[in-house]
Amino acid sequence: MIDNLLSSWEELTEQQQASLMVYQAIQKSYKGDYWSSKELLLQVQKYKVTDELLISIYQYQTANLIALRQYTEAFDLMAKYLEKISSIHDIETKAGAYVRLSNLALNLDANEELRKYSSQALLFAKGTNAKLYCFSLILSAYADYSEFKYSDAKEGFNQSKNFCDNNELPLFGFVAEKGLAEIAIKTDDFENANRLLNNALAGYKKFSYKTEITSVYALLAKTNFRLSQYSQAEEFANKVMDLSDDPSHIVYKAIAAKVLSQRYFELKQYQLAYDYLESHQYYTNLIHDDTKAKANAYQMAKFKHQEQAREIALLNQERQLVEAQKELDQADRTNDVMIMTMLVGSVIFLSLFLLYSHRQKLRYRKLALTDRLTGVYNRGAGQDFAENEFVQVCMRKAHFSVVVLDLDLFKNINDSFGHATGDWTLKHVVSVIKPLIRDSDILTRMGGEEFALFLPYSCEQTALKIAERCKDAIEAIDTKYSGHLFNITASFGVSSNNREDLSLDPVLKRADIALYASKHSGRNRVTLYTPELELQCKSDETQRSLIFN
């Protein structure tokens, strides 16, 4: 259809030509040619287009920028997108705009914005447009998934699949099916994950949805390997590894490289296993760099937005001063010029002074609240913030969990390789834990090699899963970049609040008891507090006291 319309280009109106160019750009994006799509959309903006089409252009252009890893430009374009939405009065158009913003937030790992925009999308799309409401349900499910609310996410994906299928929107149904498969993988239900992924793959192939097909190949390689279906796992992994090192393929190639490394290790082909392990490390480092780039761009965008708001406020103040000065001008122009000069000078001086004072205050506040080495909260600040959160959680009768972790045999690292290597270890432990927790969770260095995770609105099962992921991430740290080779492990203690807890102290104490049990049981493990552990702990303390006496 696009080719037919291009052959009749001269017969089209300017608006039709602009719309056709947008469809060409979308087609190129689906094929993975994001650069050409980006250039084409830049040409379309030279046309006089409607606000609705301009909003669509912003959406597709932002998607291209994300795929090309140009995150700063993507956030700037999202800001323009938001400005346009505020001027829209049509509910359906507004719903479509928030759906697109939610999708962009999902791709940028901006979980807070994903939750906010998907809620807005659901609100405006309900009862207006089946396609938009279908996609809103999927995005809302992904918001739950990003917050580790897997049961809620599973319910959301099932609801979206049923709704999309009933409204003859099969492609969205396959997206929901893939979401269910991702939850199944997270919960180790690999049989179900394999079935769901094969269904999604068959559907994506009907639409030639290249990017999603690649992602499903990677996930099928992982699930087939876990199901001991090694030949199928190897086949899917090789399909991914045959792709170019395009930025959009990096995440999937990291998964495929790890599967192939494990596969050749099983076959005792150690050189191949080692080569693919190096490839996995290479792609993992690229993913880590990409995550940092997203985070930096996100922080810069927030800072820029705050600065713009501050500048607007200052401009409003100056405008008010100018208007007041004009009234005084009518009485005495000569004196007014002098007063105006003094006022403007005072405003500038005070503004600069207040800005300097504010920056100094922020700097000293940060130094007072954070641990200098790792950059996380120190014990005093972390416990204060956690205590405040605990009070709010208790008022809502919700869950609050604490995870305490202590690096195993950390003194040996300092003694064997020096304190610089010890510092390197502490900083890298923090760097692998941070991506595994929510923005609302509080990571605190309690002292030495001991840290605490305060998890508001998280039950003990969620806390256990987070602790397990942190344990695995710490154990996987590659220490060769420190200049030495050694193993890093940590022991974990987990506890949650109960009705009798009036402060955070008893929860933290129980987590410490569970940590002691982990250390006592051989280290490098996660232990959930039970009353029996406390009795065991007291028994051990009594025994040590008797021996000492």
Coordinates of C-alpha atoms in Angstrom, one line a residue:
M1 CA 0.0 0.0 0.0
I2 CA 2.8 2.4 0.8
D3 CA 4.5 1.6 -2.5
N4 CA 1.3 2.3 -4.4
L5 CA 0.8 5.6 -2.7
L6 CA 4.4 6.6 -3.3
S7 CA 3.8 6.1 -7.1
S8 CA 1.0 8.7 -6.8
W9 CA 3.0 11.1 -4.7
E10 CA 2.2 14.2 -6.7
E11 CA -1.5 13.7 -6.5
L12 CA -1.4 13.7 -2.6
T13 CA -2.1 16.8 -0.5
E14 CA 0.6 18.1 1.8
Q15 CA -1.1 16.6 4.9
Q16 CA -1.4 13.2 3.1
Q17 CA 2.3 13.3 2.1
A18 CA 3.3 14.0 5.7
S19 CA 1.1 11.1 7.0
L20 CA 2.6 8.8 4.3
M21 CA 6.1 9.7 5.4
V22 CA 5.2 8.9 9.0
Y23 CA 4.0 5.4 7.9
Q24 CA 7.3 4.9 6.0
A25 CA 9.2 5.8 9.2
I26 CA 7.1 3.3 11.3
Q27 CA 7.8 0.6 8.7
K28 CA 11.5 1.3 8.9
S29 CA 11.4 1.1 12.8
Y30 CA 9.7 -2.3 12.7
K31 CA 12.5 -3.5 10.4
G32 CA 15.1 -2.2 12.9
D33 CA 16.3 0.6 10.6
Y34 CA 16.0 3.3 13.4
W35 CA 18.5 5.8 11.9
S36 CA 16.6 6.0 8.5
S37 CA 13.3 6.3 10.4
K38 CA 14.7 9.1 12.5
E39 CA 15.9 11.1 9.5
L40 CA 12.5 10.6 7.8
L41 CA 10.6 11.9 10.8
L42 CA 12.9 15.0 10.9
Q43 CA 11.8 15.8 7.3
V44 CA 8.1 15.4 8.1
Q45 CA 8.4 18.1 10.9
K46 CA 9.2 20.6 8.1
Y47 CA 5.6 20.2 6.9
K48 CA 2.7 22.1 8.5
V49 CA 1.1 19.2 10.4
T50 CA -1.8 18.9 12.8
D51 CA -1.1 18.7 16.6
E52 CA -2.4 15.1 16.6
L53 CA 0.1 14.1 13.9
L54 CA 2.9 16.0 15.6
I55 CA 2.3 14.1 18.8
S56 CA 2.6 10.8 16.8
I57 CA 5.8 12.1 15.3
Y58 CA 7.2 12.9 18.8
Q59 CA 6.3 9.4 19.9
Y60 CA 7.9 7.5 17.1
Q61 CA 11.0 9.8 17.1
T62 CA 11.5 9.1 20.8
A63 CA 11.2 5.4 20.2
N64 CA 13.9 5.7 17.6
L65 CA 16.2 7.7 19.9
I66 CA 15.8 5.1 22.6
A67 CA 16.7 2.3 20.2
L68 CA 19.8 4.3 19.1
R69 CA 20.7 4.9 22.8
Q70 CA 20.4 8.7 22.5
Y71 CA 18.7 9.0 25.9
T72 CA 19.2 12.7 26.6
E73 CA 17.5 13.7 23.3
A74 CA 14.8 11.1 24.0
F75 CA 14.0 12.8 27.4
D76 CA 14.0 16.3 25.8
L77 CA 11.5 15.1 23.2
M78 CA 9.3 13.5 25.9
A79 CA 9.2 16.9 27.6
K80 CA 7.9 18.5 24.3
Y81 CA 5.4 15.6 24.1
L82 CA 4.1 16.4 27.6
E83 CA 3.7 20.1 26.7
K84 CA 1.5 19.2 23.7
I85 CA -0.7 16.8 25.8
S86 CA -1.7 19.6 28.1
S87 CA -3.3 21.5 25.2
I88 CA -5.3 18.5 24.0
H89 CA -9.0 18.4 25.0
D90 CA -10.1 15.3 23.1
I91 CA -10.2 12.3 25.6
E92 CA -9.3 9.7 23.0
T93 CA -6.3 11.6 21.7
K94 CA -5.2 12.3 25.3
A95 CA -5.5 8.5 26.1
G96 CA -3.3 7.7 23.0
A97 CA -0.7 10.2 24.1
Y98 CA -0.4 8.8 27.6
V99 CA -0.3 5.2 26.2
R100 CA 2.7 6.3 24.1
L101 CA 4.4 8.0 27.0
S102 CA 4.0 4.9 29.2
N103 CA 5.6 2.8 26.5
L104 CA 8.5 5.2 26.2
A105 CA 8.9 5.2 30.0
L106 CA 9.0 1.3 29.9
N107 CA 11.8 1.4 27.3
L108 CA 13.7 3.9 29.4
D109 CA 13.4 1.9 32.6
A110 CA 11.7 5.0 34.2
N111 CA 9.5 3.0 36.5
E112 CA 8.0 5.9 38.4
E113 CA 6.9 7.6 35.2
L114 CA 5.7 4.2 33.9
R115 CA 3.3 3.8 36.8
K116 CA 2.1 7.4 36.6
Y117 CA 1.5 7.5 32.8
S118 CA 0.0 4.0 32.6
S119 CA -2.6 5.0 35.3
Q120 CA -3.5 8.1 33.3
A121 CA -3.7 6.0 30.1
L122 CA -6.1 3.5 31.8
L123 CA -8.2 6.4 33.1
F124 CA -8.6 8.1 29.7
A125 CA -8.8 5.0 27.5
K126 CA -11.5 3.1 29.4
G127 CA -14.7 3.1 27.4
T128 CA -13.2 5.1 24.4
N129 CA -11.0 3.0 22.3
A130 CA -10.5 -0.8 22.6
K131 CA -7.0 -0.7 21.1
L132 CA -5.8 2.0 23.5
Y133 CA -7.4 0.3 26.5
C134 CA -5.8 -3.0 25.6
F135 CA -2.3 -1.5 25.4
S136 CA -3.0 0.4 28.7
L137 CA -3.7 -2.8 30.5
I138 CA -0.4 -4.3 29.2
L139 CA 1.6 -1.3 30.3
S140 CA -0.1 -1.3 33.7
A141 CA 0.9 -5.0 34.1
Y142 CA 4.5 -4.1 33.2
A143 CA 4.4 -1.4 35.9
D144 CA 3.5 -4.1 38.4
Y145 CA 6.2 -6.3 37.0
S146 CA 8.9 -3.6 37.3
E147 CA 8.0 -3.3 41.0
F148 CA 8.3 -7.1 41.5
K149 CA 4.5 -7.5 42.1
Y150 CA 4.4 -10.6 40.1
S151 CA 1.0 -11.9 41.2
D152 CA -0.6 -8.5 40.3
A153 CA 1.4 -8.4 37.0
K154 CA 0.2 -11.9 36.1
E155 CA -3.4 -11.0 36.7
G156 CA -2.9 -7.8 34.6
F157 CA -1.4 -9.7 31.7
N158 CA -4.2 -12.3 31.8
Q159 CA -6.8 -9.5 31.8
S160 CA -5.1 -7.7 28.9
K161 CA -4.8 -10.9 26.9
N162 CA -8.5 -11.8 27.3
F163 CA -9.6 -8.2 26.5
C164 CA -7.3 -7.9 23.4
D165 CA -8.3 -11.3 22.0
N166 CA -12.0 -10.6 22.5
N167 CA -11.6 -7.3 20.7
E168 CA -9.7 -8.8 17.7
L169 CA -6.3 -7.3 18.6
P170 CA -4.1 -10.4 18.3
L171 CA -0.7 -8.7 18.3
F172 CA -1.3 -7.1 21.7
G173 CA -2.5 -10.5 22.9
F174 CA 1.0 -12.0 22.0
V175 CA 2.7 -9.1 23.8
A176 CA 0.6 -10.0 26.9
E177 CA 1.5 -13.7 26.4
K178 CA 5.2 -12.8 26.4
G179 CA 4.7 -10.8 29.6
L180 CA 3.2 -13.9 31.3
A181 CA 6.2 -15.9 30.0
E182 CA 8.6 -13.5 31.6
I183 CA 6.8 -13.9 35.0
A184 CA 6.9 -17.7 34.6
I185 CA 10.7 -17.4 34.1
K186 CA 11.1 -15.2 37.2
T187 CA 9.1 -17.8 39.2
D188 CA 11.1 -20.8 37.7
D189 CA 8.0 -22.2 35.9
F190 CA 10.0 -23.0 32.8
E191 CA 7.5 -25.5 31.3
N192 CA 4.7 -22.8 31.2
A193 CA 7.2 -20.2 30.0
N194 CA 8.3 -22.4 27.1
R195 CA 4.7 -22.9 26.0
L196 CA 3.8 -19.2 26.2
L197 CA 6.9 -18.1 24.4
N198 CA 6.3 -20.6 21.5
N199 CA 2.7 -19.2 21.2
A200 CA 4.0 -15.6 21.2
L201 CA 6.8 -16.5 18.6
A202 CA 4.2 -18.0 16.2
G203 CA 2.1 -14.8 16.5
Y204 CA 5.0 -12.4 16.1
K205 CA 6.2 -14.3 12.9
K206 CA 2.8 -13.6 11.4
F207 CA 3.4 -9.9 11.8
S208 CA 7.2 -10.1 11.0
Y209 CA 7.8 -8.2 14.3
K210 CA 11.6 -8.4 14.1
T211 CA 12.6 -6.9 17.5
E212 CA 10.1 -9.0 19.5
I213 CA 11.0 -12.2 17.5
T214 CA 14.7 -11.7 18.6
S215 CA 13.7 -11.2 22.2
V216 CA 11.6 -14.4 22.2
Y217 CA 14.5 -16.4 20.6
A218 CA 16.7 -15.3 23.5
L219 CA 14.1 -16.2 26.2
L220 CA 13.4 -19.6 24.5
A221 CA 17.2 -20.3 24.5
K222 CA 17.1 -19.7 28.3
T223 CA 14.0 -21.7 29.0
N224 CA 15.0 -24.7 26.8
F225 CA 18.3 -24.9 28.6
R226 CA 16.7 -24.9 32.0
L227 CA 14.4 -27.7 30.7
S228 CA 17.5 -29.7 29.6
Q229 CA 16.4 -29.4 25.9
Y230 CA 19.9 -28.5 25.0
S231 CA 19.7 -28.8 21.2
Q232 CA 16.7 -26.5 21.0
A233 CA 18.4 -24.0 23.4
E234 CA 21.6 -24.0 21.3
E235 CA 19.5 -23.5 18.1
F236 CA 17.7 -20.4 19.4
A237 CA 20.9 -19.0 21.0
N238 CA 22.7 -19.3 17.7
K239 CA 19.9 -17.4 15.9
V240 CA 20.4 -14.5 18.3
M241 CA 24.2 -14.6 18.1
D242 CA 24.1 -14.5 14.3
L243 CA 22.6 -11.0 14.6
S244 CA 24.7 -7.8 14.4
D245 CA 25.9 -6.0 17.5
D246 CA 23.2 -3.4 16.9
P247 CA 22.3 -1.7 20.3
S248 CA 18.8 -3.2 20.1
H249 CA 20.3 -6.7 20.1
I250 CA 22.7 -6.4 23.0
V251 CA 20.4 -7.6 25.9
Y252 CA 19.4 -10.6 23.9
K253 CA 22.9 -11.5 22.8
A254 CA 24.0 -11.4 26.5
I255 CA 21.4 -14.1 27.3
A256 CA 22.3 -16.2 24.2
A257 CA 26.0 -16.0 25.0
K258 CA 25.5 -17.2 28.5
V259 CA 23.3 -20.2 27.3
L260 CA 25.9 -21.2 24.8
S261 CA 28.7 -20.9 27.4
Q262 CA 26.8 -23.2 29.7
R263 CA 26.0 -25.6 26.8
Y264 CA 29.6 -26.0 25.8
F265 CA 30.7 -26.4 29.4
E266 CA 28.2 -29.3 29.6
L267 CA 29.8 -30.8 26.5
K268 CA 33.3 -30.3 28.0
Q269 CA 34.3 -28.0 25.1
Y270 CA 35.9 -25.6 27.5
Q271 CA 37.5 -23.3 25.0
L272 CA 34.2 -22.5 23.3
A273 CA 32.6 -22.2 26.8
Y274 CA 35.2 -19.7 27.8
D275 CA 34.9 -17.7 24.5
Y276 CA 31.1 -17.4 25.0
L277 CA 31.5 -16.5 28.6
E278 CA 33.8 -13.7 27.6
S279 CA 31.1 -12.6 25.0
H280 CA 28.5 -12.7 27.8
Q281 CA 30.7 -10.5 30.0
Y282 CA 31.3 -8.1 27.1
Y283 CA 27.5 -7.7 26.4
T284 CA 26.8 -7.5 30.1
N285 CA 29.2 -4.6 30.5
L286 CA 27.5 -2.9 27.5
I287 CA 24.1 -3.3 29.2
H288 CA 25.5 -1.9 32.5
D289 CA 26.9 1.1 30.6
D290 CA 23.6 1.5 28.9
T291 CA 21.7 1.4 32.2
K292 CA 24.1 4.1 33.5
A293 CA 23.5 6.2 30.4
K294 CA 19.7 5.9 30.9
A295 CA 20.0 6.9 34.6
N296 CA 22.3 9.9 33.8
A297 CA 19.9 11.1 31.1
Y298 CA 17.0 10.7 33.4
Q299 CA 18.6 12.7 36.2
M300 CA 19.7 15.4 33.8
A301 CA 16.2 15.6 32.5
K302 CA 14.7 16.0 36.0
F303 CA 17.4 18.6 36.9
K304 CA 16.7 20.5 33.7
H305 CA 12.9 20.5 34.4
Q306 CA 13.5 21.8 37.9
E307 CA 15.9 24.5 36.6
Q308 CA 13.3 25.6 34.1
A309 CA 10.6 25.8 36.8
R310 CA 13.0 27.9 39.0
E311 CA 13.8 30.2 36.1
I312 CA 10.1 30.7 35.3
A313 CA 9.5 31.6 39.0
L314 CA 12.4 34.1 38.9
L315 CA 11.1 35.6 35.7
N316 CA 7.7 36.1 37.2
Q317 CA 9.2 37.8 40.2
E318 CA 11.2 40.1 37.9
R319 CA 8.1 40.9 35.8
Q320 CA 6.2 41.9 39.0
L321 CA 9.1 44.2 40.0
V322 CA 9.1 45.8 36.5
E323 CA 5.3 46.4 36.6
A324 CA 5.6 48.1 40.0
Q325 CA 8.5 50.2 38.8
K326 CA 6.4 51.4 35.8
E327 CA 3.8 52.8 38.2
L328 CA 6.5 54.7 40.1
D329 CA 7.9 56.0 36.8
Q330 CA 4.8 58.1 36.4
A331 CA 5.5 60.0 39.6
D332 CA 9.3 60.6 39.3
R333 CA 11.2 59.2 36.3
T334 CA 14.6 60.3 37.5
N335 CA 14.4 58.8 41.0
D336 CA 12.7 55.7 39.5
V337 CA 15.7 54.9 37.3
M338 CA 17.9 54.9 40.4
I339 CA 15.5 52.8 42.4
M340 CA 15.1 50.4 39.5
T341 CA 18.9 50.0 39.3
M342 CA 19.1 49.3 43.0
L343 CA 16.2 46.8 43.0
V344 CA 17.5 44.9 40.0
G345 CA 21.0 44.8 41.5
S346 CA 19.6 43.6 44.9
V347 CA 17.5 40.9 43.2
I348 CA 20.5 39.6 41.3
F349 CA 22.7 39.7 44.3
L350 CA 20.1 38.0 46.6
S351 CA 19.4 35.5 43.9
L352 CA 23.0 34.6 43.5
F353 CA 23.5 34.5 47.3
L354 CA 20.5 32.3 47.8
L355 CA 21.5 30.0 45.0
Y356 CA 25.0 29.7 46.4
S357 CA 23.6 29.1 49.9
H358 CA 21.2 26.5 48.6
R359 CA 23.9 24.6 46.8
Q360 CA 26.1 24.7 49.9
K361 CA 23.2 23.5 52.0
L362 CA 22.6 20.6 49.6
R363 CA 26.3 19.7 49.5
Y364 CA 26.6 19.6 53.3
R365 CA 23.3 17.7 53.7
K366 CA 24.5 15.1 51.3
L367 CA 27.8 14.8 53.2
A368 CA 25.9 14.4 56.4
L369 CA 23.5 11.8 55.1
T370 CA 25.6 9.6 52.9
D371 CA 28.5 7.2 53.3
R372 CA 31.5 8.8 51.5
L373 CA 32.9 5.6 50.1
T374 CA 29.8 3.9 48.7
G375 CA 27.5 6.9 48.2
V376 CA 24.6 5.2 50.0
Y377 CA 22.9 6.4 53.2
N378 CA 25.0 6.2 56.4
R379 CA 23.6 4.4 59.4
G380 CA 22.1 7.4 61.1
A381 CA 20.4 8.8 58.0
G382 CA 19.3 5.4 56.7
Q383 CA 17.6 4.4 59.9
D384 CA 15.9 7.7 60.3
F385 CA 14.4 7.6 56.9
A386 CA 13.5 3.9 57.3
E387 CA 11.8 4.7 60.7
N388 CA 9.7 7.4 59.1
E389 CA 8.7 5.0 56.3
F390 CA 7.9 2.3 58.9
V391 CA 5.5 4.6 60.7
Q392 CA 3.6 5.3 57.4
V393 CA 3.5 1.6 56.6
C394 CA 2.2 0.7 60.0
M395 CA -0.5 3.3 59.8
R396 CA -1.7 1.6 56.6
K397 CA -1.3 -1.9 58.2
A398 CA 1.0 -2.9 55.3
H399 CA 4.2 -5.0 55.2
F400 CA 7.7 -3.7 56.0
S401 CA 10.7 -5.9 55.5
V402 CA 14.4 -5.6 56.5
V403 CA 17.3 -7.4 54.8
V404 CA 20.7 -7.3 56.6
L405 CA 23.8 -8.5 54.8
D406 CA 27.4 -8.9 55.8
L407 CA 30.3 -9.6 53.5
D408 CA 31.9 -13.0 54.3
L409 CA 35.5 -13.0 55.5
F410 CA 35.9 -9.4 54.5
K411 CA 38.9 -9.0 56.8
N412 CA 40.8 -11.6 54.8
I413 CA 40.4 -9.4 51.7
N414 CA 41.8 -6.3 53.5
D415 CA 44.6 -8.4 55.1
S416 CA 45.5 -10.2 51.8
F417 CA 45.2 -7.5 49.2
G418 CA 45.1 -4.2 51.1
H419 CA 42.4 -1.7 52.1
A420 CA 42.2 -0.2 48.6
T421 CA 40.9 -3.6 47.3
G422 CA 38.6 -3.7 50.3
D423 CA 37.2 -0.3 49.3
W424 CA 36.8 -1.5 45.7
T425 CA 34.9 -4.5 46.9
L426 CA 32.4 -2.4 49.0
K427 CA 31.8 0.0 46.1
H428 CA 31.1 -2.8 43.6
V429 CA 28.8 -4.6 46.1
V430 CA 26.7 -1.4 46.2
S431 CA 26.8 -1.0 42.4
V432 CA 25.3 -4.5 41.8
I433 CA 22.7 -4.2 44.5
K434 CA 21.2 -0.8 43.5
P435 CA 19.7 -1.9 40.1
L436 CA 17.9 -4.8 42.0
I437 CA 15.9 -2.6 44.3
R438 CA 13.1 0.0 43.9
D439 CA 13.6 3.8 44.2
S440 CA 11.6 3.7 47.3
D441 CA 13.8 1.1 49.0
I442 CA 16.5 2.4 51.4
L443 CA 20.0 1.0 51.1
T444 CA 22.2 1.8 54.1
R445 CA 25.7 1.1 55.1
M446 CA 25.4 0.1 58.8
G447 CA 29.2 0.1 59.3
G448 CA 32.3 -1.8 58.0
E449 CA 31.2 -4.5 55.6
E450 CA 27.6 -4.6 56.9
F451 CA 24.6 -3.2 54.9
A452 CA 20.9 -3.1 55.4
L453 CA 18.0 -2.9 52.9
F454 CA 14.8 -1.3 54.3
L455 CA 11.9 -2.4 52.1
P456 CA 8.6 -0.6 52.7
Y457 CA 5.4 -2.3 51.4
S458 CA 7.3 -5.5 50.8
C459 CA 6.3 -8.8 52.4
E460 CA 8.9 -11.4 53.6
Q461 CA 8.6 -13.5 50.4
T462 CA 9.4 -10.4 48.2
A463 CA 12.3 -9.6 50.6
L464 CA 13.6 -13.1 50.3
K465 CA 13.6 -12.9 46.5
I466 CA 15.4 -9.6 46.5
A467 CA 17.9 -11.0 49.0
E468 CA 18.5 -14.0 46.8
R469 CA 19.0 -11.8 43.8
C470 CA 21.5 -9.6 45.7
K471 CA 23.4 -12.7 46.9
D472 CA 23.7 -14.0 43.4
A473 CA 24.8 -10.6 42.0
I474 CA 27.5 -10.2 44.7
E475 CA 28.8 -13.8 44.1
A476 CA 28.9 -13.0 40.3
I477 CA 31.2 -9.9 40.7
D478 CA 34.3 -10.3 38.6
T479 CA 37.2 -9.3 40.8
K480 CA 39.9 -9.3 38.1
Y481 CA 39.4 -5.5 37.5
S482 CA 40.6 -4.9 41.1
G483 CA 44.0 -6.3 40.2
H484 CA 43.4 -9.5 42.2
L485 CA 41.4 -12.7 41.9
F486 CA 39.2 -13.6 44.9
N487 CA 35.7 -14.6 45.7
I488 CA 33.1 -12.2 47.2
T489 CA 30.1 -13.6 49.0
A490 CA 27.7 -12.3 51.6
S491 CA 25.4 -13.7 54.3
F492 CA 21.8 -12.4 54.6
G493 CA 19.2 -12.1 57.3
V494 CA 15.5 -11.3 56.5
S495 CA 12.7 -10.2 58.8
S496 CA 9.3 -8.6 58.4
N497 CA 7.1 -6.6 60.8
N498 CA 4.3 -7.9 62.9
R499 CA 1.4 -6.3 64.8
E500 CA 3.5 -6.0 68.0
D501 CA 6.3 -4.0 66.5
L502 CA 6.0 -0.3 67.5
S503 CA 9.3 0.7 65.9
L504 CA 11.9 -0.6 63.5
D505 CA 14.3 -1.8 66.1
P506 CA 12.7 -5.2 66.8
V507 CA 12.5 -5.9 63.0
L508 CA 16.1 -5.0 62.6
K509 CA 17.1 -7.1 65.6
R510 CA 15.3 -10.2 64.1
A511 CA 17.0 -9.7 60.8
D512 CA 20.4 -9.6 62.7
I513 CA 19.5 -12.9 64.3
A514 CA 18.7 -14.4 60.9
L515 CA 22.0 -13.0 59.6
Y516 CA 23.8 -14.7 62.5
A517 CA 22.1 -18.0 61.6
S518 CA 23.4 -17.5 58.0
K519 CA 26.9 -17.0 59.2
H520 CA 26.6 -19.9 61.6
S521 CA 25.3 -22.2 58.8
G522 CA 28.2 -21.8 56.5
R523 CA 27.8 -18.2 55.0
N524 CA 26.8 -17.2 51.5
R525 CA 23.1 -17.9 52.2
V526 CA 19.8 -16.2 52.9
T527 CA 18.0 -16.9 56.1
L528 CA 14.4 -15.9 57.1
Y529 CA 13.9 -15.1 60.8
T530 CA 11.9 -17.6 62.8
P531 CA 11.4 -17.7 66.6
E532 CA 13.5 -21.0 66.7
L533 CA 16.5 -19.0 65.4
E534 CA 16.3 -16.7 68.3
L535 CA 16.3 -19.6 70.8
Q536 CA 19.2 -21.1 69.0
C537 CA 21.1 -17.8 69.1
K538 CA 20.5 -17.4 72.8
S539 CA 21.7 -21.0 73.3
D540 CA 24.9 -20.3 71.4
E541 CA 25.5 -17.1 73.4
T542 CA 25.1 -19.0 76.7
Q543 CA 27.5 -21.7 75.5
R544 CA 30.1 -19.1 74.5
S545 CA 29.7 -17.3 77.8
L546 CA 30.3 -20.5 79.8
I547 CA 33.4 -21.3 77.8
F548 CA 34.7 -17.8 78.3
N549 CA 34.1 -17.9 82.1

